[in-house]
PDB file of C-alpha atoms in Angstrom:
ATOM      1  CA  UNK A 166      27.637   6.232 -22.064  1.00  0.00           C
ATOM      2  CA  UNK A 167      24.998   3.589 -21.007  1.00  0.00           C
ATOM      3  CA  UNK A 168      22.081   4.290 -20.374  1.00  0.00           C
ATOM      4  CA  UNK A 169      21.309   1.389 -17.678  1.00  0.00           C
ATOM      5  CA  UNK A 170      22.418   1.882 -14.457  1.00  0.00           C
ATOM      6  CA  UNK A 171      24.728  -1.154 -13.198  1.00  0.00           C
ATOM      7  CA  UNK A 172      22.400  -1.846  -9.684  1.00  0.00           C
ATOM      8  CA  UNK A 173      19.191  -0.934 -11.377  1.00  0.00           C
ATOM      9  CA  UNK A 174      17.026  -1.640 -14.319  1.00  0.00           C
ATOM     10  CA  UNK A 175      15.579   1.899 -14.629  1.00  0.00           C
ATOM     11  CA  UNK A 176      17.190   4.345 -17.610  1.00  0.00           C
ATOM     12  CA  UNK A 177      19.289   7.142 -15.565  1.00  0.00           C
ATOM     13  CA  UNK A 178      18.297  10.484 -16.658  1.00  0.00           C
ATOM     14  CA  UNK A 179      21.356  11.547 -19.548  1.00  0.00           C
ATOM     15  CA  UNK A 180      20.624  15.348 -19.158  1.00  0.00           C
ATOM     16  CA  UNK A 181      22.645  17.133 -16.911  1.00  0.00           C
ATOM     17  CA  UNK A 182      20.297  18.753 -14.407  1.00  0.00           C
ATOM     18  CA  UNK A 183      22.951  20.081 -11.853  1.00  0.00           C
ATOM     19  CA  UNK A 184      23.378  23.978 -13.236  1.00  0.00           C
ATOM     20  CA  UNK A 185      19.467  24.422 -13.051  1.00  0.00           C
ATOM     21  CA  UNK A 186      17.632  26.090 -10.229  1.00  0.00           C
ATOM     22  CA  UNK A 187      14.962  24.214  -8.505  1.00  0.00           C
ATOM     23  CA  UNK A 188      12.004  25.977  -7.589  1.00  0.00           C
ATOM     24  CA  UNK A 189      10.110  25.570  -4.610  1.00  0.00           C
ATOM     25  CA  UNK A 190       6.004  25.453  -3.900  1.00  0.00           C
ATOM     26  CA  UNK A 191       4.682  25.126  -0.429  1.00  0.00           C
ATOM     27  CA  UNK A 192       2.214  22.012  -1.506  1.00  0.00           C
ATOM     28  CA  UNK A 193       0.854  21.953   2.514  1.00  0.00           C
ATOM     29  CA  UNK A 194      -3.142  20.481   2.543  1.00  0.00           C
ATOM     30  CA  UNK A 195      -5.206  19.026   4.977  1.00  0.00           C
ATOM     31  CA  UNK A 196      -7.265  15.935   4.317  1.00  0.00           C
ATOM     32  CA  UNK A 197      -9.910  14.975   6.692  1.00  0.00           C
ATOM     33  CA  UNK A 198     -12.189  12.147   5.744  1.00  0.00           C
ATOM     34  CA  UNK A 199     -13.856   8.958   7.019  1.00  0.00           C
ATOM     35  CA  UNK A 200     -13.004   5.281   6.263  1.00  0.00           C
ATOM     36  CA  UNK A 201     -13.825   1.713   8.049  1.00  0.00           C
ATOM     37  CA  UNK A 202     -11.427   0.100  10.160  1.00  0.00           C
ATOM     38  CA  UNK A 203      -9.257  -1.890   8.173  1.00  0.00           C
ATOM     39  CA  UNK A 204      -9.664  -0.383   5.180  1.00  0.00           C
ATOM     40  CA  UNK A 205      -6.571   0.730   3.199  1.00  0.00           C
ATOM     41  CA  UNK A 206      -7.202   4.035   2.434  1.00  0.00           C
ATOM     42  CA  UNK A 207      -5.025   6.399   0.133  1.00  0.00           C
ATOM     43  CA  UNK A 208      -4.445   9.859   1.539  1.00  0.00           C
ATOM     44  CA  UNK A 209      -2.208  11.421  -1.056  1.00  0.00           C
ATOM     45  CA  UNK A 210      -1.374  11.597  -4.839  1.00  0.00           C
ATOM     46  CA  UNK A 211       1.299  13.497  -6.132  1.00  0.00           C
ATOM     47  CA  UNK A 212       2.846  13.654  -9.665  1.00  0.00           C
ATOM     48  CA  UNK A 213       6.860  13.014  -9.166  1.00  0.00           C
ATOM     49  CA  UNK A 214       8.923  13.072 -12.432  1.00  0.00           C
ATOM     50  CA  UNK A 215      12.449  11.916 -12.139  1.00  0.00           C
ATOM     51  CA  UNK A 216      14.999  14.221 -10.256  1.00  0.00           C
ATOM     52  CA  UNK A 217      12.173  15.895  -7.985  1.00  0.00           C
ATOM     53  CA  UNK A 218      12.996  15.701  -3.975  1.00  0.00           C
ATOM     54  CA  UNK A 219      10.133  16.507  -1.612  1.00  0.00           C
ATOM     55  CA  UNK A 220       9.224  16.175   2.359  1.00  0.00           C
ATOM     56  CA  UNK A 221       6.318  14.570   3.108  1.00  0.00           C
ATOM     57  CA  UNK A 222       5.245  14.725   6.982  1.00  0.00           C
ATOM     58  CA  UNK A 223       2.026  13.002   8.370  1.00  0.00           C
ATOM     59  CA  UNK A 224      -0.026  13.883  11.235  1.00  0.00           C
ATOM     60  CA  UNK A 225      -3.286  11.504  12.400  1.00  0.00           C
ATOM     61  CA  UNK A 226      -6.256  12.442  14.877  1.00  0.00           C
ATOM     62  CA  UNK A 227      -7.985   9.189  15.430  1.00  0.00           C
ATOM     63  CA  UNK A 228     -11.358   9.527  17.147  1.00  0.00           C
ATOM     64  CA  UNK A 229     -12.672   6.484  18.148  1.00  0.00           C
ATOM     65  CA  UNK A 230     -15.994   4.932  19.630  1.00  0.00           C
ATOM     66  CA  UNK A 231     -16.504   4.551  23.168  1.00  0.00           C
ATOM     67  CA  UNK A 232     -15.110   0.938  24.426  1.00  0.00           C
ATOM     68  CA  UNK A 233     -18.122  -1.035  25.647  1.00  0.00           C
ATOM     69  CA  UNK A 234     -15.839  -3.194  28.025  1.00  0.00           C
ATOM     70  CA  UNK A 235     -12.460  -1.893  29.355  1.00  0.00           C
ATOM     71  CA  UNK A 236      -9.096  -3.062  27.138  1.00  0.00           C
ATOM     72  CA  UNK A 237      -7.554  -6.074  28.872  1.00  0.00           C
ATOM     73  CA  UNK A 238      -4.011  -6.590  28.810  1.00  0.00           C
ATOM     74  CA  UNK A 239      -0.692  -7.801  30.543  1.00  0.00           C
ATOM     75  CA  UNK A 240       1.401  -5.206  31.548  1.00  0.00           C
TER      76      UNK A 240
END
């Protein structure tokens, strides 16, 4: 049995993990901060070892400054 997966160059995982039961943890958290515009800003960090499946679902408030002239555009 190869190790090396034909369409990828990472090792495929030889243990059989299909009889085990997953567990579950309700990893929910709120993160409110600050940044400058155009910053890129990381807003999560998670350990994942191989086999693990999770949902990840994003919600974003922006508050903004008030516009000194109005936006301008063609529509």
């Amino acid at each position: 049995m190869s190790l090396i997966d034909s369409n990828s160059r990472f090792a495929v995982n030889p243990t059989n993990i299909r009889g085990i039961q997953r567990s579950k943890f309700d990893m929910s958290h709120t993160i409110k901060t600050t940044f400058n515009a155009g910053d890129l800003v990381p807003f999560d960090v998670m350990e994942v070892l191989p086999g693990d499946t999770f949902n990840l679902e994003t919600n974003v408030l922006a508050r903004l400054q008030t516009l000194i002239t109005p936006l301008m555009d063609d529509m």
